[in-house]
């Protein structure tokens, strides 16, 4: 077969080079060259092509063709997908290696009784998949396994098996022989995803692609795939912990606010429909440096344990480390504490950890981070019936958080009875005999009320 010509293109400024180069001579960006198939582009105004009559339509005259959705057997997965896998769509499931992506998709496939599924694996042999399937659930007969990494052979396999859903595990192992770069490189992964996308739209077939994420949290290079696929969901959690969170990063057919919660057991993944207290250990003892926050994710409120430790530094440049929390936001909150509360943190190492290995995106936990920090600095205990929610601004003011009523109801249900919120927060939930809502205006008002 004749080799197709390829060219290396800078992803920043579209400069083309016949060879891979590390630094773009045009825009000076590093590591931005990606191999692409060469297309003969001759832009000319003289050349026009006729479009077929009726191609331009008035928006109001376009009839809404509702694509069917394939309802997944997990309601937690459906919630994140916005109601199921849309026919003809490409869903990308990302996650760190070993988090449970293959287990989730295999379990989903095994439970889809009236659907034909083709499971393409480039990582595991059919025997390994069979062994796993036997362990997690009784295998159904309508799931076909194909162990293949060549994309053109996979497409041939799809034509033969005629499935309703194709699972690709994982997209990083698949390659297109027209490109000379090896499987897993940005150009291969992108080219293969584009081919699947085209095939999906043409044949109204749904694809579920698995993608390993690198340590920056990106799937095979920055934004390489996210704009091609229709839905991006991510599986997160701590390998040492049993629970997993499923989040939508992009969804063309629904909201990205929802999360799904699962636990990993020795017989596969189980859903957790009521995860409120899941992330809190059963045995919270009264120790300094710990504060509880109520985090909101879509229709869910989760209680989080925020751990902080401030110790005298032995280095000239003190360390700041955050796990599960944005380090720049921690720097900002430390600056607010220094300036507004006058607490000297310049000589202290500060460590922050969100228990359970989850990553926090909600700025509503700011107040709890400051509370945990104050608790560590003063070595005073925050009683475990206390919960905090509020965003902290640069001026030290406590700002309102969204969905407060929902959070407060959940906090009450979980048995917390002392809750700190912003003074500017409007809520219909009132103070009750056993439920005390403390409204504070500034971080300065926090510590006198926190440790009693
Ligand atoms: P896997 O789905 O292979 O992860 P990924 O595809 O994301 O790399 O799951 C890997 C881990 O899950 C493995 O280390 C063991 C654990 N596991 C269980 O605890 N119970 C089970 O029933 C299964 C199938 C896996
Ligand atoms: Mg896997």
Tab-separated table of N, CA and C in Angstrom, residues 151-304:
chain	number	residue	atom	x	y	z
A	151	UNK	N	-7.274	0.264	13.181
A	151	UNK	CA	-8.605	0.896	13.075
A	151	UNK	C	-9.396	0.384	11.875
A	152	UNK	N	-8.712	0.107	10.762
A	152	UNK	CA	-9.452	-0.322	9.569
A	152	UNK	C	-10.008	-1.732	9.767
A	153	UNK	N	-9.257	-2.567	10.490
A	153	UNK	CA	-9.761	-3.909	10.801
A	153	UNK	C	-10.926	-3.819	11.792
A	154	UNK	N	-10.840	-2.849	12.705
A	154	UNK	CA	-11.931	-2.674	13.676
A	154	UNK	C	-13.212	-2.282	12.943
A	155	UNK	N	-13.089	-1.358	11.985
A	155	UNK	CA	-14.276	-0.914	11.233
A	155	UNK	C	-14.875	-2.097	10.454
A	156	UNK	N	-13.996	-2.961	9.958
A	156	UNK	CA	-14.463	-4.157	9.267
A	156	UNK	C	-15.218	-5.066	10.249
A	157	UNK	N	-14.662	-5.189	11.455
A	157	UNK	CA	-15.308	-6.000	12.502
A	157	UNK	C	-16.679	-5.447	12.858
A	158	UNK	N	-16.798	-4.113	12.868
A	158	UNK	CA	-18.084	-3.479	13.191
A	158	UNK	C	-19.106	-3.833	12.111
A	159	UNK	N	-18.672	-3.793	10.826
A	159	UNK	CA	-19.577	-4.134	9.724
A	159	UNK	C	-20.075	-5.569	9.875
A	160	UNK	N	-19.198	-6.437	10.379
A	160	UNK	CA	-19.576	-7.846	10.483
A	160	UNK	C	-20.498	-8.095	11.686
A	161	UNK	N	-20.158	-7.500	12.836
A	161	UNK	CA	-20.929	-7.784	14.058
A	161	UNK	C	-22.230	-6.982	14.131
A	162	UNK	N	-22.332	-5.881	13.393
A	162	UNK	CA	-23.505	-5.007	13.410
A	162	UNK	C	-24.002	-4.706	14.831
A	163	UNK	N	-23.141	-4.113	15.656
A	163	UNK	CA	-23.558	-3.829	17.035
A	163	UNK	C	-24.379	-2.537	17.152
A	164	UNK	N	-24.998	-2.352	18.334
A	164	UNK	CA	-25.682	-1.078	18.623
A	164	UNK	C	-24.739	-0.145	19.363
A	165	UNK	N	-23.751	-0.753	20.032
A	165	UNK	CA	-22.790	0.045	20.799
A	165	UNK	C	-21.406	-0.576	20.628
A	166	UNK	N	-20.416	0.284	20.348
A	166	UNK	CA	-19.038	-0.197	20.234
A	166	UNK	C	-18.233	0.373	21.395
A	167	UNK	N	-17.506	-0.504	22.076
A	167	UNK	CA	-16.642	-0.046	23.160
A	167	UNK	C	-15.195	-0.192	22.694
A	168	UNK	N	-14.415	0.857	22.829
A	168	UNK	CA	-13.003	0.804	22.435
A	168	UNK	C	-12.158	0.957	23.700
A	169	UNK	N	-11.419	-0.071	24.039
A	169	UNK	CA	-10.605	-0.049	25.265
A	169	UNK	C	-9.152	-0.318	24.901
A	170	UNK	N	-8.276	0.613	24.839
A	170	UNK	CA	-8.519	2.037	24.963
A	170	UNK	C	-8.120	2.734	23.666
A	171	UNK	N	-8.529	3.967	23.495
A	171	UNK	CA	-8.268	4.709	22.261
A	171	UNK	C	-6.755	4.889	22.041
A	172	UNK	N	-5.990	4.884	23.130
A	172	UNK	CA	-4.534	5.065	22.999
A	172	UNK	C	-3.827	3.868	22.360
A	173	UNK	N	-4.495	2.717	22.322
A	173	UNK	CA	-3.833	1.548	21.719
A	173	UNK	C	-4.160	1.414	20.231
A	174	UNK	N	-5.163	2.147	19.748
A	174	UNK	CA	-5.625	1.998	18.366
A	174	UNK	C	-4.711	2.805	17.424
A	175	UNK	N	-4.444	2.295	16.253
A	175	UNK	CA	-3.618	3.070	15.323
A	175	UNK	C	-4.128	2.989	13.892
A	176	UNK	N	-3.760	4.018	13.134
A	176	UNK	CA	-4.098	4.099	11.717
A	176	UNK	C	-2.780	3.943	10.966
A	177	UNK	N	-2.713	2.939	10.109
A	177	UNK	CA	-1.420	2.644	9.466
A	177	UNK	C	-0.979	3.745	8.491
A	178	UNK	N	-1.902	4.641	8.121
A	178	UNK	CA	-1.520	5.734	7.217
A	178	UNK	C	-0.603	6.747	7.893
A	179	UNK	N	-0.605	6.751	9.214
A	179	UNK	CA	0.280	7.671	9.942
A	179	UNK	C	1.484	6.886	10.441
A	180	UNK	N	2.678	7.496	10.330
A	180	UNK	CA	3.864	6.731	10.715
A	180	UNK	C	4.129	6.784	12.218
A	181	UNK	N	3.491	7.726	12.932
A	181	UNK	CA	3.758	7.820	14.367
A	181	UNK	C	3.163	6.616	15.100
A	182	UNK	N	3.703	6.319	16.268
A	182	UNK	CA	3.300	5.096	16.963
A	182	UNK	C	1.981	5.285	17.701
A	183	UNK	N	1.269	4.169	18.034
A	183	UNK	CA	-0.005	4.285	18.744
A	183	UNK	C	0.172	5.049	20.054
A	184	UNK	N	-0.828	5.803	20.429
A	184	UNK	CA	-0.778	6.536	21.694
A	184	UNK	C	-0.301	7.968	21.526
A	185	UNK	N	0.295	8.301	20.363
A	185	UNK	CA	0.724	9.690	20.167
A	185	UNK	C	-0.511	10.541	19.849
A	186	UNK	N	-0.380	11.834	20.085
A	186	UNK	CA	-1.522	12.724	19.896
A	186	UNK	C	-2.102	12.593	18.493
A	187	UNK	N	-1.206	12.507	17.479
A	187	UNK	CA	-1.719	12.465	16.110
A	187	UNK	C	-2.501	11.187	15.841
A	188	UNK	N	-2.013	10.044	16.341
A	188	UNK	CA	-2.727	8.787	16.131
A	188	UNK	C	-4.076	8.797	16.845
A	189	UNK	N	-4.054	9.206	18.106
A	189	UNK	CA	-5.273	9.185	18.914
A	189	UNK	C	-6.333	10.100	18.290
A	190	UNK	N	-5.858	11.265	17.815
A	190	UNK	CA	-6.798	12.222	17.240
A	190	UNK	C	-7.352	11.734	15.905
A	191	UNK	N	-6.464	11.190	15.074
A	191	UNK	CA	-6.915	10.710	13.761
A	191	UNK	C	-7.917	9.570	13.935
A	192	UNK	N	-7.631	8.634	14.857
A	192	UNK	CA	-8.537	7.496	15.056
A	192	UNK	C	-9.884	7.970	15.605
A	193	UNK	N	-9.860	8.908	16.547
A	193	UNK	CA	-11.113	9.415	17.108
A	193	UNK	C	-11.940	10.092	16.021
A	194	UNK	N	-11.244	10.826	15.125
A	194	UNK	CA	-11.969	11.504	14.044
A	194	UNK	C	-12.638	10.485	13.120
A	195	UNK	N	-11.941	9.383	12.856
A	195	UNK	CA	-12.516	8.335	12.001
A	195	UNK	C	-13.746	7.720	12.684
A	196	UNK	N	-13.633	7.453	13.973
A	196	UNK	CA	-14.785	6.895	14.699
A	196	UNK	C	-15.957	7.877	14.705
A	197	UNK	N	-15.647	9.149	14.882
A	197	UNK	CA	-16.701	10.168	14.916
A	197	UNK	C	-17.458	10.198	13.586
A	198	UNK	N	-16.687	10.166	12.498
A	198	UNK	CA	-17.298	10.188	11.174
A	198	UNK	C	-18.182	8.958	10.980
A	199	UNK	N	-17.643	7.819	11.390
A	199	UNK	CA	-18.370	6.546	11.234
A	199	UNK	C	-19.647	6.556	12.077
A	200	UNK	N	-19.530	7.091	13.305
A	200	UNK	CA	-20.682	7.126	14.220
A	200	UNK	C	-21.815	7.960	13.634
A	201	UNK	N	-21.461	9.129	13.089
A	201	UNK	CA	-22.491	10.032	12.576
A	201	UNK	C	-23.127	9.449	11.308
A	202	UNK	N	-22.297	8.806	10.470
A	202	UNK	CA	-22.800	8.263	9.214
A	202	UNK	C	-23.724	7.073	9.451
A	203	UNK	N	-23.363	6.241	10.418
A	203	UNK	CA	-24.126	5.001	10.622
A	203	UNK	C	-25.030	5.026	11.850
A	204	UNK	N	-25.128	6.182	12.503
A	204	UNK	CA	-25.953	6.300	13.703
A	204	UNK	C	-25.634	5.216	14.733
A	205	UNK	N	-24.332	5.019	14.936
A	205	UNK	CA	-23.859	4.000	15.868
A	205	UNK	C	-23.166	4.705	17.039
A	206	UNK	N	-23.411	4.212	18.249
A	206	UNK	CA	-22.787	4.874	19.407
A	206	UNK	C	-21.448	4.229	19.751
A	207	UNK	N	-20.504	5.061	20.147
A	207	UNK	CA	-19.175	4.584	20.554
A	207	UNK	C	-18.895	5.026	21.978
A	208	UNK	N	-18.309	4.129	22.733
A	208	UNK	CA	-17.829	4.472	24.067
A	208	UNK	C	-16.323	4.244	24.045
A	209	UNK	N	-15.559	5.346	24.073
A	209	UNK	CA	-14.103	5.228	23.996
A	209	UNK	C	-13.513	5.363	25.387
A	210	UNK	N	-12.536	4.531	25.698
A	210	UNK	CA	-11.834	4.684	26.972
A	210	UNK	C	-10.513	5.387	26.692
A	211	UNK	N	-10.172	6.372	27.494
A	211	UNK	CA	-8.902	7.084	27.308
A	211	UNK	C	-8.189	7.218	28.636
A	212	UNK	N	-6.910	6.881	28.647
A	212	UNK	CA	-6.139	7.072	29.887
A	212	UNK	C	-5.766	8.536	29.987
A	213	UNK	N	-5.847	9.075	31.176
A	213	UNK	CA	-5.433	10.467	31.316
A	213	UNK	C	-4.022	10.529	31.870
A	214	UNK	N	-3.301	11.562	31.456
A	214	UNK	CA	-1.941	11.722	31.969
A	214	UNK	C	-1.988	12.476	33.293
A	215	UNK	N	-0.816	12.749	33.836
A	215	UNK	CA	-0.824	13.302	35.199
A	215	UNK	C	-1.403	14.709	35.289
A	216	UNK	N	-1.510	15.412	34.151
A	216	UNK	CA	-2.134	16.742	34.186
A	216	UNK	C	-3.653	16.658	34.121
A	217	UNK	N	-4.187	15.443	33.961
A	217	UNK	CA	-5.639	15.315	33.874
A	217	UNK	C	-6.147	15.472	32.456
A	218	UNK	N	-5.249	15.515	31.472
A	218	UNK	CA	-5.693	15.629	30.083
A	218	UNK	C	-5.702	14.259	29.427
A	219	UNK	N	-6.591	14.096	28.440
A	219	UNK	CA	-6.640	12.835	27.733
A	219	UNK	C	-5.729	12.958	26.514
A	220	UNK	N	-4.578	12.282	26.549
A	220	UNK	CA	-3.613	12.255	25.453
A	220	UNK	C	-3.323	13.636	24.875
A	221	UNK	N	-2.789	14.494	25.676
A	221	UNK	CA	-2.405	15.812	25.174
A	221	UNK	C	-3.515	16.810	25.391
A	222	UNK	N	-3.153	18.073	25.524
A	222	UNK	CA	-4.142	19.085	25.884
A	222	UNK	C	-5.268	19.201	24.855
A	223	UNK	N	-6.456	18.979	25.309
A	223	UNK	CA	-7.658	19.191	24.493
A	223	UNK	C	-7.620	18.425	23.151
A	224	UNK	N	-6.783	17.397	23.058
A	224	UNK	CA	-6.621	16.733	21.758
A	224	UNK	C	-7.914	16.086	21.285
A	225	UNK	N	-8.678	15.560	22.200
A	225	UNK	CA	-9.874	14.820	21.794
A	225	UNK	C	-11.163	15.510	22.170
A	226	UNK	N	-11.085	16.379	23.171
A	226	UNK	CA	-12.318	16.864	23.769
A	226	UNK	C	-13.226	17.581	22.793
A	227	UNK	N	-12.632	18.247	21.790
A	227	UNK	CA	-13.519	18.957	20.862
A	227	UNK	C	-14.068	18.035	19.778
A	228	UNK	N	-13.504	16.842	19.630
A	228	UNK	CA	-13.999	15.927	18.590
A	228	UNK	C	-15.200	15.127	19.088
A	229	UNK	N	-15.130	14.670	20.337
A	229	UNK	CA	-16.189	13.792	20.836
A	229	UNK	C	-17.388	14.607	21.343
A	230	UNK	N	-18.522	13.907	21.556
A	230	UNK	CA	-19.737	14.610	21.983
A	230	UNK	C	-19.823	14.737	23.499
A	231	UNK	N	-19.339	13.704	24.184
A	231	UNK	CA	-19.441	13.697	25.643
A	231	UNK	C	-18.098	13.270	26.226
A	232	UNK	N	-17.627	13.981	27.238
A	232	UNK	CA	-16.420	13.558	27.942
A	232	UNK	C	-16.781	13.316	29.391
A	233	UNK	N	-16.616	12.074	29.851
A	233	UNK	CA	-16.859	11.807	31.272
A	233	UNK	C	-15.563	11.318	31.893
A	234	UNK	N	-15.390	11.621	33.172
A	234	UNK	CA	-14.150	11.223	33.824
A	234	UNK	C	-14.396	10.447	35.087
A	235	UNK	N	-13.619	9.401	35.258
A	235	UNK	CA	-13.728	8.555	36.431
A	235	UNK	C	-12.594	8.945	37.369
A	236	UNK	N	-12.924	9.346	38.581
A	236	UNK	CA	-11.885	9.781	39.507
A	236	UNK	C	-11.991	9.047	40.822
A	237	UNK	N	-10.986	9.214	41.611
A	237	UNK	CA	-10.975	8.611	42.938
A	237	UNK	C	-9.559	8.283	43.287
A	238	UNK	N	-9.414	7.703	44.441
A	238	UNK	CA	-8.096	7.380	44.927
A	238	UNK	C	-7.955	5.872	44.818
A	239	UNK	N	-6.856	5.409	44.239
A	239	UNK	CA	-6.674	3.966	44.104
A	239	UNK	C	-6.707	3.245	45.445
A	240	UNK	N	-6.389	3.982	46.518
A	240	UNK	CA	-6.390	3.344	47.838
A	240	UNK	C	-7.767	3.341	48.470
A	241	UNK	N	-8.710	4.086	47.857
A	241	UNK	CA	-10.054	4.146	48.399
A	241	UNK	C	-10.992	3.335	47.541
A	242	UNK	N	-12.113	2.939	48.106
A	242	UNK	CA	-13.002	2.057	47.356
A	242	UNK	C	-14.010	2.823	46.507
A	243	UNK	N	-14.255	4.126	46.799
A	243	UNK	CA	-15.299	4.801	46.029
A	243	UNK	C	-14.719	5.559	44.844
A	244	UNK	N	-15.575	5.756	43.844
A	244	UNK	CA	-15.170	6.414	42.595
A	244	UNK	C	-16.223	7.452	42.229
A	245	UNK	N	-15.780	8.574	41.693
A	245	UNK	CA	-16.725	9.594	41.229
A	245	UNK	C	-16.677	9.660	39.708
A	246	UNK	N	-17.845	9.772	39.109
A	246	UNK	CA	-17.925	9.914	37.670
A	246	UNK	C	-18.446	11.320	37.400
A	247	UNK	N	-17.705	12.093	36.606
A	247	UNK	CA	-18.060	13.483	36.336
A	247	UNK	C	-18.160	13.702	34.850
A	248	UNK	N	-19.051	14.611	34.417
A	248	UNK	CA	-19.088	14.987	32.998
A	248	UNK	C	-18.255	16.245	32.833
A	249	UNK	N	-17.316	16.235	31.870
A	249	UNK	CA	-16.500	17.427	31.601
A	249	UNK	C	-17.093	18.212	30.456
A	250	UNK	N	-17.745	17.471	29.543
A	250	UNK	CA	-18.389	18.115	28.396
A	250	UNK	C	-19.563	17.226	28.033
A	251	UNK	N	-20.705	17.820	27.716
A	251	UNK	CA	-21.848	17.015	27.312
A	251	UNK	C	-22.707	17.796	26.332
A	252	UNK	N	-22.734	17.344	25.086
A	252	UNK	CA	-23.550	18.041	24.088
A	252	UNK	C	-25.027	17.735	24.268
A	253	UNK	N	-25.357	16.772	25.128
A	253	UNK	CA	-26.765	16.364	25.270
A	253	UNK	C	-27.275	16.518	26.697
A	254	UNK	N	-26.587	17.243	27.526
A	254	UNK	CA	-27.079	17.374	28.903
A	254	UNK	C	-26.168	18.250	29.732
A	255	UNK	N	-26.449	18.255	31.026
A	255	UNK	CA	-25.705	19.132	31.927
A	255	UNK	C	-24.366	18.500	32.309
A	256	UNK	N	-23.415	19.347	32.696
A	256	UNK	CA	-22.133	18.796	33.152
A	256	UNK	C	-22.025	18.910	34.669
A	257	UNK	N	-23.139	19.254	35.310
A	257	UNK	CA	-23.066	19.492	36.752
A	257	UNK	C	-23.208	18.210	37.563
A	258	UNK	N	-23.768	17.169	36.966
A	258	UNK	CA	-24.080	15.985	37.758
A	258	UNK	C	-22.867	15.094	38.006
A	259	UNK	N	-22.886	14.409	39.129
A	259	UNK	CA	-21.840	13.408	39.355
A	259	UNK	C	-22.490	12.055	39.650
A	260	UNK	N	-21.769	11.011	39.391
A	260	UNK	CA	-22.223	9.661	39.719
A	260	UNK	C	-21.255	9.081	40.731
A	261	UNK	N	-21.773	8.323	41.683
A	261	UNK	CA	-20.903	7.782	42.724
A	261	UNK	C	-20.973	6.249	42.730
A	262	UNK	N	-19.823	5.629	42.724
A	262	UNK	CA	-19.728	4.170	42.720
A	262	UNK	C	-18.779	3.714	43.814
A	263	UNK	N	-18.896	2.446	44.176
A	263	UNK	CA	-17.849	1.875	45.029
A	263	UNK	C	-17.310	0.633	44.363
A	264	UNK	N	-16.012	0.417	44.504
A	264	UNK	CA	-15.366	-0.753	43.910
A	264	UNK	C	-15.379	-1.878	44.936
A	265	UNK	N	-15.983	-2.988	44.572
A	265	UNK	CA	-15.998	-4.134	45.487
A	265	UNK	C	-15.248	-5.279	44.812
A	266	UNK	N	-15.173	-6.426	45.471
A	266	UNK	CA	-14.460	-7.519	44.803
A	266	UNK	C	-15.303	-8.205	43.737
A	267	UNK	N	-16.549	-7.770	43.582
A	267	UNK	CA	-17.340	-8.273	42.451
A	267	UNK	C	-17.720	-7.116	41.530
A	268	UNK	N	-16.818	-6.177	41.335
A	268	UNK	CA	-17.057	-5.079	40.403
A	268	UNK	C	-17.576	-3.830	41.086
A	269	UNK	N	-18.174	-2.936	40.293
A	269	UNK	CA	-18.611	-1.632	40.811
A	269	UNK	C	-20.073	-1.658	41.246
A	270	UNK	N	-20.354	-1.010	42.360
A	270	UNK	CA	-21.744	-0.846	42.823
A	270	UNK	C	-22.075	0.626	42.837
A	271	UNK	N	-23.341	0.955	42.562
A	271	UNK	CA	-23.723	2.373	42.608
A	271	UNK	C	-24.022	2.779	44.048
A	272	UNK	N	-23.805	4.039	44.344
A	272	UNK	CA	-24.182	4.551	45.668
A	272	UNK	C	-25.162	5.696	45.454
A	273	UNK	N	-26.461	5.441	45.593
A	273	UNK	CA	-27.431	6.502	45.300
A	273	UNK	C	-27.469	7.607	46.361
A	274	UNK	N	-27.063	7.319	47.600
A	274	UNK	CA	-27.121	8.331	48.651
A	274	UNK	C	-25.740	8.517	49.279
A	275	UNK	N	-24.876	9.327	48.606
A	275	UNK	CA	-23.479	9.356	49.035
A	275	UNK	C	-23.132	10.448	50.045
A	276	UNK	N	-24.130	11.140	50.607
A	276	UNK	CA	-23.876	12.319	51.442
A	276	UNK	C	-22.680	12.219	52.370
A	277	UNK	N	-22.648	11.155	53.196
A	277	UNK	CA	-21.601	11.048	54.226
A	277	UNK	C	-20.446	10.155	53.795
A	278	UNK	N	-20.511	9.698	52.543
A	278	UNK	CA	-19.552	8.702	52.074
A	278	UNK	C	-18.094	9.107	52.270
A	279	UNK	N	-17.830	10.402	52.025
A	279	UNK	CA	-16.443	10.844	52.032
A	279	UNK	C	-15.916	11.140	53.436
A	280	UNK	N	-16.809	11.066	54.426
A	280	UNK	CA	-16.348	11.317	55.789
A	280	UNK	C	-16.014	9.993	56.457
A	281	UNK	N	-14.876	9.921	57.102
A	281	UNK	CA	-14.581	8.678	57.825
A	281	UNK	C	-15.543	8.509	58.997
A	282	UNK	N	-15.827	7.257	59.401
A	282	UNK	CA	-16.781	7.010	60.499
A	282	UNK	C	-16.215	7.502	61.828
A	283	UNK	N	-14.909	7.497	61.904
A	283	UNK	CA	-14.289	7.725	63.208
A	283	UNK	C	-13.598	9.083	63.274
A	284	UNK	N	-14.334	10.168	62.913
A	284	UNK	CA	-13.695	11.485	63.021
A	284	UNK	C	-13.497	11.760	64.508
A	285	UNK	N	-12.272	11.893	64.892
A	285	UNK	CA	-12.030	12.219	66.290
A	285	UNK	C	-11.838	13.726	66.373
A	286	UNK	N	-11.987	14.247	67.551
A	286	UNK	CA	-11.841	15.684	67.697
A	286	UNK	C	-10.369	16.054	67.700
A	287	UNK	N	-9.888	16.468	66.541
A	287	UNK	CA	-8.478	16.858	66.419
A	287	UNK	C	-8.398	18.196	65.706
A	288	UNK	N	-7.330	18.918	65.957
A	288	UNK	CA	-7.216	20.222	65.303
A	288	UNK	C	-6.815	20.038	63.842
A	289	UNK	N	-7.100	21.046	63.019
A	289	UNK	CA	-6.722	21.011	61.600
A	289	UNK	C	-7.752	20.365	60.706
A	290	UNK	N	-8.940	20.086	61.260
A	290	UNK	CA	-9.972	19.434	60.440
A	290	UNK	C	-11.242	20.280	60.425
A	291	UNK	N	-11.798	20.502	59.234
A	291	UNK	CA	-13.084	21.200	59.118
A	291	UNK	C	-13.936	20.463	58.097
A	292	UNK	N	-15.249	20.535	58.263
A	292	UNK	CA	-16.154	19.851	57.337
A	292	UNK	C	-16.835	20.888	56.433
A	293	UNK	N	-16.810	20.607	55.129
A	293	UNK	CA	-17.470	21.501	54.168
A	293	UNK	C	-18.599	20.748	53.493
A	294	UNK	N	-19.614	21.489	53.036
A	294	UNK	CA	-20.678	20.870	52.238
A	294	UNK	C	-20.449	21.302	50.798
A	295	UNK	N	-20.042	20.345	49.959
A	295	UNK	CA	-19.738	20.659	48.562
A	295	UNK	C	-20.944	20.309	47.708
A	296	UNK	N	-21.182	21.132	46.705
A	296	UNK	CA	-22.328	20.880	45.848
A	296	UNK	C	-21.892	20.437	44.463
A	297	UNK	N	-22.512	19.397	43.958
A	297	UNK	CA	-22.236	18.918	42.594
A	297	UNK	C	-23.572	18.577	41.975
A	298	UNK	N	-24.101	19.455	41.110
A	298	UNK	CA	-25.393	19.200	40.478
A	298	UNK	C	-26.473	19.051	41.525
A	299	UNK	N	-27.184	17.926	41.484
A	299	UNK	CA	-28.273	17.725	42.432
A	299	UNK	C	-27.790	17.086	43.726
A	300	UNK	N	-26.490	17.010	43.912
A	300	UNK	CA	-25.928	16.281	45.039
A	300	UNK	C	-25.183	17.194	45.991
A	301	UNK	N	-25.269	16.906	47.282
A	301	UNK	CA	-24.431	17.601	48.254
A	301	UNK	C	-23.593	16.554	48.959
A	302	UNK	N	-22.290	16.772	48.970
A	302	UNK	CA	-21.379	15.821	49.611
A	302	UNK	C	-20.651	16.523	50.748
A	303	UNK	N	-20.499	15.806	51.849
A	303	UNK	CA	-19.729	16.349	52.972
A	303	UNK	C	-18.258	15.992	52.774
A	304	UNK	N	-17.401	16.989	52.936
A	304	UNK	CA	-15.977	16.750	52.729
A	304	UNK	C	-15.199	17.050	53.986
